[in-house]
XYZ file of C-alpha atoms in Angstrom:
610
model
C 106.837 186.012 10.985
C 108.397 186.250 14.221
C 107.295 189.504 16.342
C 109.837 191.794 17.560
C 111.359 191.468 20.848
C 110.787 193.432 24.313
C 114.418 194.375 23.700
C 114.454 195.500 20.443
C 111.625 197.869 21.090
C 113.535 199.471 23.837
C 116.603 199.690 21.389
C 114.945 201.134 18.475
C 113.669 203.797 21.275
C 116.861 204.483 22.312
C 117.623 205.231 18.954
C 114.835 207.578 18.267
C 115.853 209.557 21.465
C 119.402 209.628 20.948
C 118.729 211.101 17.167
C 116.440 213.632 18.796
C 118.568 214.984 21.538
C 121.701 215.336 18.782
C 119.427 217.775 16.329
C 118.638 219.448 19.212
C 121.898 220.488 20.373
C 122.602 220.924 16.566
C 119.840 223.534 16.497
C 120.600 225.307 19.877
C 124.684 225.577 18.789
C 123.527 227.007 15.324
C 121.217 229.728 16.518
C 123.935 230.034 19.060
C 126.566 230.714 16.257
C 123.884 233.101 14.225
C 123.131 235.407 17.261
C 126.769 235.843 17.859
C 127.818 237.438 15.304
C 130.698 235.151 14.734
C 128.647 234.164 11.536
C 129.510 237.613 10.030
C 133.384 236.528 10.215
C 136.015 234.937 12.020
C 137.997 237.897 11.889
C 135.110 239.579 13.608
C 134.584 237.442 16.323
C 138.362 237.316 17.290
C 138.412 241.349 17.134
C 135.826 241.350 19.470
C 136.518 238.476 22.262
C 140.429 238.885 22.607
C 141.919 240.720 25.184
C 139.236 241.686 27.987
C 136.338 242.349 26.488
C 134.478 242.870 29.529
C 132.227 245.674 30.322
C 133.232 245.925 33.838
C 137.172 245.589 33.401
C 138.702 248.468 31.045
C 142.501 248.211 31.298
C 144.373 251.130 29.761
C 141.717 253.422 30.038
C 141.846 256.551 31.929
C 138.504 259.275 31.949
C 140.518 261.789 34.580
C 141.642 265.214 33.085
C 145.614 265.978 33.436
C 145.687 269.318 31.347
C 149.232 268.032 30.838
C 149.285 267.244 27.262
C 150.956 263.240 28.371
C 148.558 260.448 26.903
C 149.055 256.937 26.596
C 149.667 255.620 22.762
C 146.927 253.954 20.858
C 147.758 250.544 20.093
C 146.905 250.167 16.348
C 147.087 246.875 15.081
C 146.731 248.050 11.554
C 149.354 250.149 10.213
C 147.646 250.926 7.303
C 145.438 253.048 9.327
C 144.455 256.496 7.953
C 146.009 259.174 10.090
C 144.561 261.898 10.895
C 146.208 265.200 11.029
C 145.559 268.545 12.844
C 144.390 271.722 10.832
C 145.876 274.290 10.845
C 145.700 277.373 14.176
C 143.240 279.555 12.455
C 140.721 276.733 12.662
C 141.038 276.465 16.145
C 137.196 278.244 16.522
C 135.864 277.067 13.243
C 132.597 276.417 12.819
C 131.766 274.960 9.325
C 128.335 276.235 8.926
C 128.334 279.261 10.224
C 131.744 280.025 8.761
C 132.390 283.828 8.867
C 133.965 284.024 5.362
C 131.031 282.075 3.874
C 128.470 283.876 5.480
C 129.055 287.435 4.167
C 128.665 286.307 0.545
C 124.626 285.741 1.259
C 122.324 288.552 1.552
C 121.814 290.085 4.931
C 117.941 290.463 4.198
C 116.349 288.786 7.251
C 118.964 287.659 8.270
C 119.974 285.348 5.808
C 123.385 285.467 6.001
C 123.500 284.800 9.803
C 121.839 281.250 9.336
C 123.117 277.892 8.450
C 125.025 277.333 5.220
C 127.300 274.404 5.216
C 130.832 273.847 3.101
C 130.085 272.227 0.161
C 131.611 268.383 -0.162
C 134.992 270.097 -1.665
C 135.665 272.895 1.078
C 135.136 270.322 3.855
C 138.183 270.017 6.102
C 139.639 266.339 6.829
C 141.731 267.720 9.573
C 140.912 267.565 13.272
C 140.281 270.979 15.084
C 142.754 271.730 17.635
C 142.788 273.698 20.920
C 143.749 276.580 21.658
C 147.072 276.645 23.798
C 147.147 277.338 27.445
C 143.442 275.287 26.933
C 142.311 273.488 30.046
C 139.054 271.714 31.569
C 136.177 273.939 32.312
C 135.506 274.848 35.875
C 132.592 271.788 37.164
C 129.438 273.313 37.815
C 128.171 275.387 39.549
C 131.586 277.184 39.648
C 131.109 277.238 35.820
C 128.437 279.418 35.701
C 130.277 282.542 37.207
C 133.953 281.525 35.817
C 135.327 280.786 32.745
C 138.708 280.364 31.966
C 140.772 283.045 29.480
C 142.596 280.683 27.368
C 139.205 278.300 26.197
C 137.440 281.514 24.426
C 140.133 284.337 24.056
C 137.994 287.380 22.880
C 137.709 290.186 25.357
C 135.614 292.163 22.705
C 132.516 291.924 25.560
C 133.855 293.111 28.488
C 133.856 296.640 27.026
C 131.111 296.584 24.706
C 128.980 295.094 27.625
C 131.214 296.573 30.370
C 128.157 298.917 32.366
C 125.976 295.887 31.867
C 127.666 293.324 33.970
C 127.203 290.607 31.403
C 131.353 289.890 31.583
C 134.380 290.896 33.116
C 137.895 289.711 32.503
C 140.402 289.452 36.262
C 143.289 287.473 35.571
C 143.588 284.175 33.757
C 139.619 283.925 33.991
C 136.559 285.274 32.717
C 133.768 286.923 35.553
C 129.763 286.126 34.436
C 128.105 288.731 37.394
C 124.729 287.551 36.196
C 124.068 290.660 34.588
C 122.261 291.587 31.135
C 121.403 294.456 29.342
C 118.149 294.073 30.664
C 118.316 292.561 33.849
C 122.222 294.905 34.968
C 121.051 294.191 38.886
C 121.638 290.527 38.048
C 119.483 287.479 36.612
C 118.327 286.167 39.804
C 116.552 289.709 40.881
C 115.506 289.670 36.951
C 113.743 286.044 37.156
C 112.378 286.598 40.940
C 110.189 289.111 38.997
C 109.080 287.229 35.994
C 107.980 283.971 38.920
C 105.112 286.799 40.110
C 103.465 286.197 36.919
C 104.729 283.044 35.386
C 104.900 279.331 37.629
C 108.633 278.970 37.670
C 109.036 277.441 40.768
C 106.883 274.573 40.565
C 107.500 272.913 37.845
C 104.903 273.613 35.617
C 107.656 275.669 33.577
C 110.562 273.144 33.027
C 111.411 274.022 29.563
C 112.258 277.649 28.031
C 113.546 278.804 24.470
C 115.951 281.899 24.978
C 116.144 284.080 21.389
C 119.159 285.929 21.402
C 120.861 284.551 24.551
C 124.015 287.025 25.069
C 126.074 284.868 27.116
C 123.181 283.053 28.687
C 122.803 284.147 31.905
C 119.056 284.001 31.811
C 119.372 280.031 31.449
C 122.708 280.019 33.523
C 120.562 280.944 36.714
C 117.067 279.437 35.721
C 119.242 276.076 36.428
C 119.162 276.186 40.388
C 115.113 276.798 39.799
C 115.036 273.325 38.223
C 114.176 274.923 34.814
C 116.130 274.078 31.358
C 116.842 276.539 28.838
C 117.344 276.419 25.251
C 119.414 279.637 24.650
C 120.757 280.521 20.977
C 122.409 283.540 19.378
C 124.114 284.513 15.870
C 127.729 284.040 15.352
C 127.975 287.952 15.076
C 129.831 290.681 15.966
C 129.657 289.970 19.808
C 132.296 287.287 19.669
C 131.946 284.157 21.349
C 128.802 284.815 23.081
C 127.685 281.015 22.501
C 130.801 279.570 23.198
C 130.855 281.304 26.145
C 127.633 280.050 26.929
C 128.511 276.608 26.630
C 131.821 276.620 28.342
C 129.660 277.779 31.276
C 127.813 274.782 30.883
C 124.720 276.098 29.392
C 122.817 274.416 26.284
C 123.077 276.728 23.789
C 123.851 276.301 19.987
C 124.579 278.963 17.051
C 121.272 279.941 15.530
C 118.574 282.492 14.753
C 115.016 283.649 13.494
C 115.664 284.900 10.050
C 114.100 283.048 7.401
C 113.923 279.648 8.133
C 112.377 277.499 10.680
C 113.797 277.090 13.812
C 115.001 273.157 14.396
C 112.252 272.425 17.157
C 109.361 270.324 17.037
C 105.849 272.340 17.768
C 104.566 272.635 21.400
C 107.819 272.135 22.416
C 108.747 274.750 25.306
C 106.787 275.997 28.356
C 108.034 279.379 27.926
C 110.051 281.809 25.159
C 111.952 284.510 26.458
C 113.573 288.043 24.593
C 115.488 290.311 25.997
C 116.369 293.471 23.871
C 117.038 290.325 21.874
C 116.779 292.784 18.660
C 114.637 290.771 16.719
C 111.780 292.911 14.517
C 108.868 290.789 16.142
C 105.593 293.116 14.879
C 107.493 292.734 10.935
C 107.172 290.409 7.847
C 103.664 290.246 9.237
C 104.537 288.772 12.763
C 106.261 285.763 11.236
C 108.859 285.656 14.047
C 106.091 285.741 16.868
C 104.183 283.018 14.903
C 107.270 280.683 14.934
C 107.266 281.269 18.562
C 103.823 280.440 18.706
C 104.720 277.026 16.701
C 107.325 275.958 19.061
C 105.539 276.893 22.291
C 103.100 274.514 23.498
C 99.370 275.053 24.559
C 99.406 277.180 27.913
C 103.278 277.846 27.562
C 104.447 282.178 28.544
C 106.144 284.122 25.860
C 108.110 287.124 27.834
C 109.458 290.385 26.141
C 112.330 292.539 27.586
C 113.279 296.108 26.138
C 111.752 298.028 23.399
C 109.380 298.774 22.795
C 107.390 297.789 25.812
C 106.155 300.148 27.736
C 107.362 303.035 25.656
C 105.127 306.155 26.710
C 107.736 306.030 29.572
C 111.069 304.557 28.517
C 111.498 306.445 25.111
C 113.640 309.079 26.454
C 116.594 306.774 27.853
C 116.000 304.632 24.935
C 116.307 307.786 23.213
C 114.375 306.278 20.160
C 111.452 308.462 18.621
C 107.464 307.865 20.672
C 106.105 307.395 16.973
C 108.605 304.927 16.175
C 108.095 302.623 19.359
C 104.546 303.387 19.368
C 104.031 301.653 16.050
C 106.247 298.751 17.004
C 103.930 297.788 20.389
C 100.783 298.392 18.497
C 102.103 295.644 15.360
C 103.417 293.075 18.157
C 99.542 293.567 20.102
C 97.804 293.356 16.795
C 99.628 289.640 16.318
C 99.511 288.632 19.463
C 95.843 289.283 19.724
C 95.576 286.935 16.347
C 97.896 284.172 17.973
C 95.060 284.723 20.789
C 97.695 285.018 23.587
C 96.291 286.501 26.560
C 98.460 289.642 28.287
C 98.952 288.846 31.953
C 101.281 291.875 32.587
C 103.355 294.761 31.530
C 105.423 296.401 34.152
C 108.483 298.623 33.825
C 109.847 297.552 30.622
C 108.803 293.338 30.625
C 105.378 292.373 29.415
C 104.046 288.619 29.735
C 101.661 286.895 27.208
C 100.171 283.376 27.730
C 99.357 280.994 24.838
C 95.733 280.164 25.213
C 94.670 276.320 26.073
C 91.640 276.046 24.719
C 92.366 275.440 20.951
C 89.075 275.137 19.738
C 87.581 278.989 21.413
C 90.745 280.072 20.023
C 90.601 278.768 16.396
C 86.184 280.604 16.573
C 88.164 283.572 17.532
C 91.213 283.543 14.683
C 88.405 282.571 12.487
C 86.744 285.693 12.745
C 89.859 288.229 12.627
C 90.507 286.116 8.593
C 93.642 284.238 10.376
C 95.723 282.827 7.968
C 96.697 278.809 8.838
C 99.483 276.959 7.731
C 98.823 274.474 5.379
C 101.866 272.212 6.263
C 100.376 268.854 7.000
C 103.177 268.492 9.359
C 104.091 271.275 11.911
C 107.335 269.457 13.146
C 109.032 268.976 9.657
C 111.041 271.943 9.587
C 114.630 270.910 8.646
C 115.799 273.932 6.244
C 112.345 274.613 5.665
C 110.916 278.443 5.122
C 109.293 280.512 7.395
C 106.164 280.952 6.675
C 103.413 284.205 7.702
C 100.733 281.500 9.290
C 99.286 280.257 12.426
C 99.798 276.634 13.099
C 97.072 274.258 14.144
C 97.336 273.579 17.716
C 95.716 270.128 17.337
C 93.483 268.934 19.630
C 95.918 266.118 21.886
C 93.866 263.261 23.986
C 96.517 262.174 25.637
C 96.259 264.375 28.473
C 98.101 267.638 30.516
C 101.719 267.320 30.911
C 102.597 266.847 34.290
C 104.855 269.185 36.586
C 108.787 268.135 36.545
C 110.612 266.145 37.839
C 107.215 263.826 37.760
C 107.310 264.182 33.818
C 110.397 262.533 32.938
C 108.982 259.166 33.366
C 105.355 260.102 32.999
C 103.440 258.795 29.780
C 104.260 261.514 27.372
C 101.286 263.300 25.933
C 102.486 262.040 22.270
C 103.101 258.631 23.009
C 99.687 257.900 25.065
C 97.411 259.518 22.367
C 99.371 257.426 20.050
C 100.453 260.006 17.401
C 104.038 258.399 16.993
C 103.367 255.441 15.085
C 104.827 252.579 16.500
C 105.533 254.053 20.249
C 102.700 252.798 22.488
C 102.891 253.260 26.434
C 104.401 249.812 26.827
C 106.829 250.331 24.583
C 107.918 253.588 26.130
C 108.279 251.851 29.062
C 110.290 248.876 27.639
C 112.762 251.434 26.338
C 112.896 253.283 29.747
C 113.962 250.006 31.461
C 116.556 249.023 28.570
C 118.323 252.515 28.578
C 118.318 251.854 32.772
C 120.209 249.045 32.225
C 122.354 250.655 29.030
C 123.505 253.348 31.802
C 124.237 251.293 34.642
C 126.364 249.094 32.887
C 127.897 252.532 31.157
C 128.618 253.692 35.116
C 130.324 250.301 35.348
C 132.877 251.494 32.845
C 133.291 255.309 33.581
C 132.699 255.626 37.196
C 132.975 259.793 36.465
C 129.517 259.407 34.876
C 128.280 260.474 38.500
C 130.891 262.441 39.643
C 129.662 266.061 37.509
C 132.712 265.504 35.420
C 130.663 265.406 32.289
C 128.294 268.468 32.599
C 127.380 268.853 28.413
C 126.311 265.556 27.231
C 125.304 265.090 23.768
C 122.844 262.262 22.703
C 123.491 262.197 18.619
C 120.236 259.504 18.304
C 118.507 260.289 20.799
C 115.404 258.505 20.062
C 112.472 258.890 23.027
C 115.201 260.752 25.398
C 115.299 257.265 27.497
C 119.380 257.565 27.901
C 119.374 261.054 28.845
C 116.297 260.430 31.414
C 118.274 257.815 32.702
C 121.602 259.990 33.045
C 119.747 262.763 34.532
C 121.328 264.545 37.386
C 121.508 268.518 38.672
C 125.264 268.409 37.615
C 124.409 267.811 33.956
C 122.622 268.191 30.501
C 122.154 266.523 27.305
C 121.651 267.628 23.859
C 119.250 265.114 22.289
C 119.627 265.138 18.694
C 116.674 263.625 16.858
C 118.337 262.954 12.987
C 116.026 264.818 9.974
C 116.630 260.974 8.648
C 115.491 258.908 11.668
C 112.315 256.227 11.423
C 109.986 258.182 13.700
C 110.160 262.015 14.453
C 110.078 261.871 18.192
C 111.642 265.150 19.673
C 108.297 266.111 20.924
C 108.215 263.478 23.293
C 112.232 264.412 24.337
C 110.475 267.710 25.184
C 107.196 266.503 26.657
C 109.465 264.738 29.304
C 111.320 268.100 30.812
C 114.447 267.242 28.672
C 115.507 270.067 25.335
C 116.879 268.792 21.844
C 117.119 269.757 18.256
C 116.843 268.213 14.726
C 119.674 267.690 12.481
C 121.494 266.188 9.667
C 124.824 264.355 10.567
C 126.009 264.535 6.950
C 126.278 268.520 8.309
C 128.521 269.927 10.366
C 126.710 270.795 14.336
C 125.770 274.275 14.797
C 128.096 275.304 17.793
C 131.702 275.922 18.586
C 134.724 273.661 18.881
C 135.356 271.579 22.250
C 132.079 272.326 23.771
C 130.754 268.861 24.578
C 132.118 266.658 27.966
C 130.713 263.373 26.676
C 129.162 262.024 23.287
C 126.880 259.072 23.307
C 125.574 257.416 19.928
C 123.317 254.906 19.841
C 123.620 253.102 16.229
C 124.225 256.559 14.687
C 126.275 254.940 12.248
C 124.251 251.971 10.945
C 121.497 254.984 10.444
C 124.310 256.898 8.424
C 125.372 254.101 6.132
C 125.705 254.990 2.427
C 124.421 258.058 3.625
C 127.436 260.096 3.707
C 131.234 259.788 5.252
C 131.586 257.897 8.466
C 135.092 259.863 8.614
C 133.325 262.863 8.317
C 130.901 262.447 11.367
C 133.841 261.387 13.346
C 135.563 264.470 12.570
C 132.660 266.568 13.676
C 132.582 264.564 16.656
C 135.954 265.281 17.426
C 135.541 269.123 16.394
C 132.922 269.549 19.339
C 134.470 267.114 21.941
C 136.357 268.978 24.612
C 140.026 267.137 25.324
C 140.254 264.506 27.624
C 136.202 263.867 26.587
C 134.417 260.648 26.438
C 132.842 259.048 23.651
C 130.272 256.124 23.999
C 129.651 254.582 20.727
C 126.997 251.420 20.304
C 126.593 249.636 17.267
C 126.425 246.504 15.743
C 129.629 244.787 15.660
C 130.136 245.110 12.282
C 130.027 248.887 12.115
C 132.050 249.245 14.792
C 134.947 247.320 13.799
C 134.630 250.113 10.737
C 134.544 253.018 12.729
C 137.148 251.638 15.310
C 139.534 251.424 11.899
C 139.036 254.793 11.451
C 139.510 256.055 15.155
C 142.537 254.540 15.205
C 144.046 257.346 13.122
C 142.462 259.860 15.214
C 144.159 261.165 18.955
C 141.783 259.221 21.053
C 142.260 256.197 23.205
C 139.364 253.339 22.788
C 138.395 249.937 23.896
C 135.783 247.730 22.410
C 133.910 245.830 24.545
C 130.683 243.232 24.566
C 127.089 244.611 25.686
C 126.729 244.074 29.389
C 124.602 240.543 28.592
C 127.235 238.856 27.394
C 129.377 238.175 24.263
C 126.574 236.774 22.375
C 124.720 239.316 21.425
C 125.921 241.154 18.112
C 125.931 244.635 19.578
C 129.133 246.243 20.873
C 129.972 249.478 22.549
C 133.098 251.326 21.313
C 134.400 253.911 24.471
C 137.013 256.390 23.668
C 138.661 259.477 25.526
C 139.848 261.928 23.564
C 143.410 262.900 24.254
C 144.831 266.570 25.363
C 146.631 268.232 22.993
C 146.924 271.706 21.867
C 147.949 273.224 18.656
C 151.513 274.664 18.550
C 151.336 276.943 16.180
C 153.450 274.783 13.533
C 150.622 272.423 12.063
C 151.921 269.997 9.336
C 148.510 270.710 7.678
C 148.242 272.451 4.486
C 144.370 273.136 5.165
């Protein structure tokens, strides 16, 4: 048998190599095709990579304001899209949960009927909320602060209810904020220079504060140029608009208060609470308001009363409230603070100071011995329309070390994420998602160059996950909401809070608690994929629209898929988009959806029969 030839080798290993190279670039164009997303549809892919679908290049596209009411057509490809019409002028201030109407048929026992109760599926509006007329773009910060204009909150109710109290005045075509409050009628700044001799405001060891029955927020308004963020919140009551004048000041603030449910913070959340005359019963139902305080504020953290009754031996007379009466009240709000084992560091004039103690475990030998009654709640953070109960939470015991002063914090290893109590969220990965949300942002700027410019000062972050976007946004002209979902994987709004930033928990099948047109930009970060067969996708795009402010921006990232959805829907909605590819290329299956909504105003003639 004759042996095979030199040359036949070398051609059967051509061959071999030739065979090899072609499943190899069979392989490589496959996973190619898979991670593209074009596997998911043709129709998909073509949606997606026709007409400039580049993050840097956005024709079409304008993020200025023009309080004119002229806007640019959408281009909707489909005309079987869903259009969406505008409700009628009474709705112009609606607020679904904390509807007026609704709220007077529940019992006004603790203040039940001032809390959240939400339309059921049948009363929901499919309408889109429009503006008031005359409406135009809030002042930019800090102007904000001191000026509102007439025609975005139309209720002059305050300026003579609150007249001798500088809280609001009304010149003109605008609304005057002199820094005043009930307590504080020489103006916040004098108000908060005091509280600073007691409590480290000014270094940065106080960056977060929880303000119970805000007014009109001046308290936060002017804690802003100290570098500290407040949480403010008040009922929808009979002091119209006092949170949506809050916000269009460019204060966080939402629609809330302590009645008989928990409040929608994680535990050890703030650095300091804060009432003034804020009229909440705090020595009653056993001190169950002060304990929720004591839940929320973290290890260390100040809790600061204004008003009655402190210091009543001499302010009963201009309070002109009985001694007996006030007496009683002081004595029940000592008696649970001294349970709580909060330390008094001062009571002058008519503002006393407490300070949560630090060392849990002298505190918990201490509570033990005055028959202290603990929660039992294995979890102090799960709280979504959950009671109020007459308990002290656990302070547990946290190894991951003291928080450090802001700005420092917002990138520091949060306490929660070092000790490893978020499962799944280890320092590295903190980290990894701190670069990635760098990068998210950039490439956002790239888009909207008005990221920078202050033109967006109340940012909401519907998924807001570890607080990485809003960390990476952060700038003195702005805030963001971060909203942690009651449905996400991993409950991490303590670690939002841990890095100097505020949020709250909440359901997006629900309706937001806060006014109409009081957010500059929304960003959500695969808020729908989280949502699916959940509830209506039209729905949460309706209650985006409710609480974005005309001529807002919208930043929407998904996977392609669910966008192409919810782009079907926007198109039947008054708001210019643009789908484009995520900043590394075409490839990848996730999109971002941007939108602006458009200006328009109702006119008093609405074609809807809601």
């Amino acid at each position: 048998m004759a042996k095979p030839s030199a040359a036949d080798n070398r051609t059967r290993s051509s061959v071999q190599i030739f065979i090899v190279v072609g499943l190899c670039c069979f392989f490589y164009i496959l996973g190619a095709w898979q991670r593209s997303g074009f596997g998911k549809g043709d129709s998909i892919a073509l949606e997606i990579t026709k007409n400039n679908a580049e993050c840097d290049v956005v024709p079409n596209l304008s993020f200025d304001s023009h309080h004119a009411g002229e806007v640019s057509q959408i281009d909707e490809s489909d005309s079987k899209t869903k259009v969406f019409k505008p409700c009628a002028a009474r709705y112009t201030d609606y607020t679904p949960c904390q509807d007026q109407r609704r709220a007077m048929t529940f019992p006004r026992e603790n203040m039940n009927y001032r809390e959240r109760h939400c339309p059921p599926e049948e009363e929901k509006l499919h309408c889109m909320i429009p503006a008031p007329k005359g409406y135009v773009t809030p002042f930019p910060w800090p102007k904000s602060r001191d000026y509102v204009p007439y025609a975005n909150a139309p209720y002059k109710s305050l300026t003579v209810e609150k007249a001798i109290q500088n809280w609001i005045q009304y010149e003109g075509n605008v609304f005057r904020f002199p820094g005043g409050g009930t307590q504080f009628p020489q103006g916040a700044d004098k108000y908060i220079d005091q509280l600073a001799s007691v409590v480290p405001i000014d270094d940065g060891t106080v960056r977060t504060a929880l303000d119970t029955g805000c007014g009109v927020a001046s308290w936060g308004a002017y804690l802003w140029s100290r570098n500290v963020v407040a949480m403010s919140f008040a009922p929808r009551d009979s002091h119209e608009a006092q949170v949506q004048f809050a916000l269009e000041r460019g204060v966080p603030a939402v629609i809330g208060v302590l009645g008989t449910i928990k409040l929608p913070y994680p535990s050890r959340a703030f650095d300091m609470a804060h009432c003034s005359r804020c009229l909440i019963p705090w020595g009653a139902n056993g001190g169950i308001y002060m304990m929720e305080v004591d839940r929320v504020l973290r290890p260390g953290g100040y809790w600061v009363l204004s008003g009655p009754p402190i210091n009543w031996k001499v302010n009963y007379k201009p309070w002109q409230r009985p001694k007996e009466e006030l007496e009683e009240e002081q004595r029940m709000i000592e008696e649970v603070a001294k349970k709580l084992c909060w330390e008094k560091k001062s009571e002058k004039a008519e503002t006393a100071i407490w300070q949560k103690m630090t060392d849990s475990e002298s505190c918990r030998s201490r509570q033990d011995d005055s028959n202290v009654e603990f929660c039992e709640s294995s979890d102090p953070n799960d709280v979504w329309y959950k009671k109020m109960e007459a308990c002290v939470t656990p302070t547990p015991k946290v190894s991951g070390g003291d928080l450090k002063p802001f700005p420092d914090r917002l990138y520091a290893i949060p306490p929660r994420v070092s000790s490893g109590s978020i499962p799944g969220v280890s320092s590295a990965t903190y980290q990894d998602d701190n670069k990635t949300w760098k990068k998210h942002v950039n490439a956002y700027k790239k888009i909207n160059s008005l990221l920078d410019s202050g033109r967006y000062r109340n940012i909401m972050d519907m998924n807001a996950g570890l607080g990485s976007f809003a960390a990476a946004i952060h700038s003195s002209k702005s805030w963001v909401m971060n909203v942690v979902p009651t449905i996400a994987e991993k409950s991490t709004l303590g670690v939002v809070f841990e890095r100097g930033l505020v949020g709250i928990y909440h359901d997006w099948c629900e309706a937001f608690s806060t006014y109409p047109r009081t957010y500059d930009l929304i960003h959500a970060n695969r808020l729908f994929s989280l949502y699916q067969d959940k509830c209506n996708t039209e729905d949460i795009l309706l209650e985006m629209d409710r609480i974005l402010r005309p001529e807002g921006a919208v930043i929407i990232r998904d996977e392609v898929d669910v966008l192409i959805k919810v782009k079907k829907l926007i198109g039947g909605m008054r708001w210019n988009f643009k789908l484009v590819d995520h900043e590394d290329g075409p490839l990848v299956p996730e999109k971002v959806l941007i939108a602006v909504k458009q200006y328009w105003v109702t006119d008093g003639n609405s074609t809807s029969t809601q």
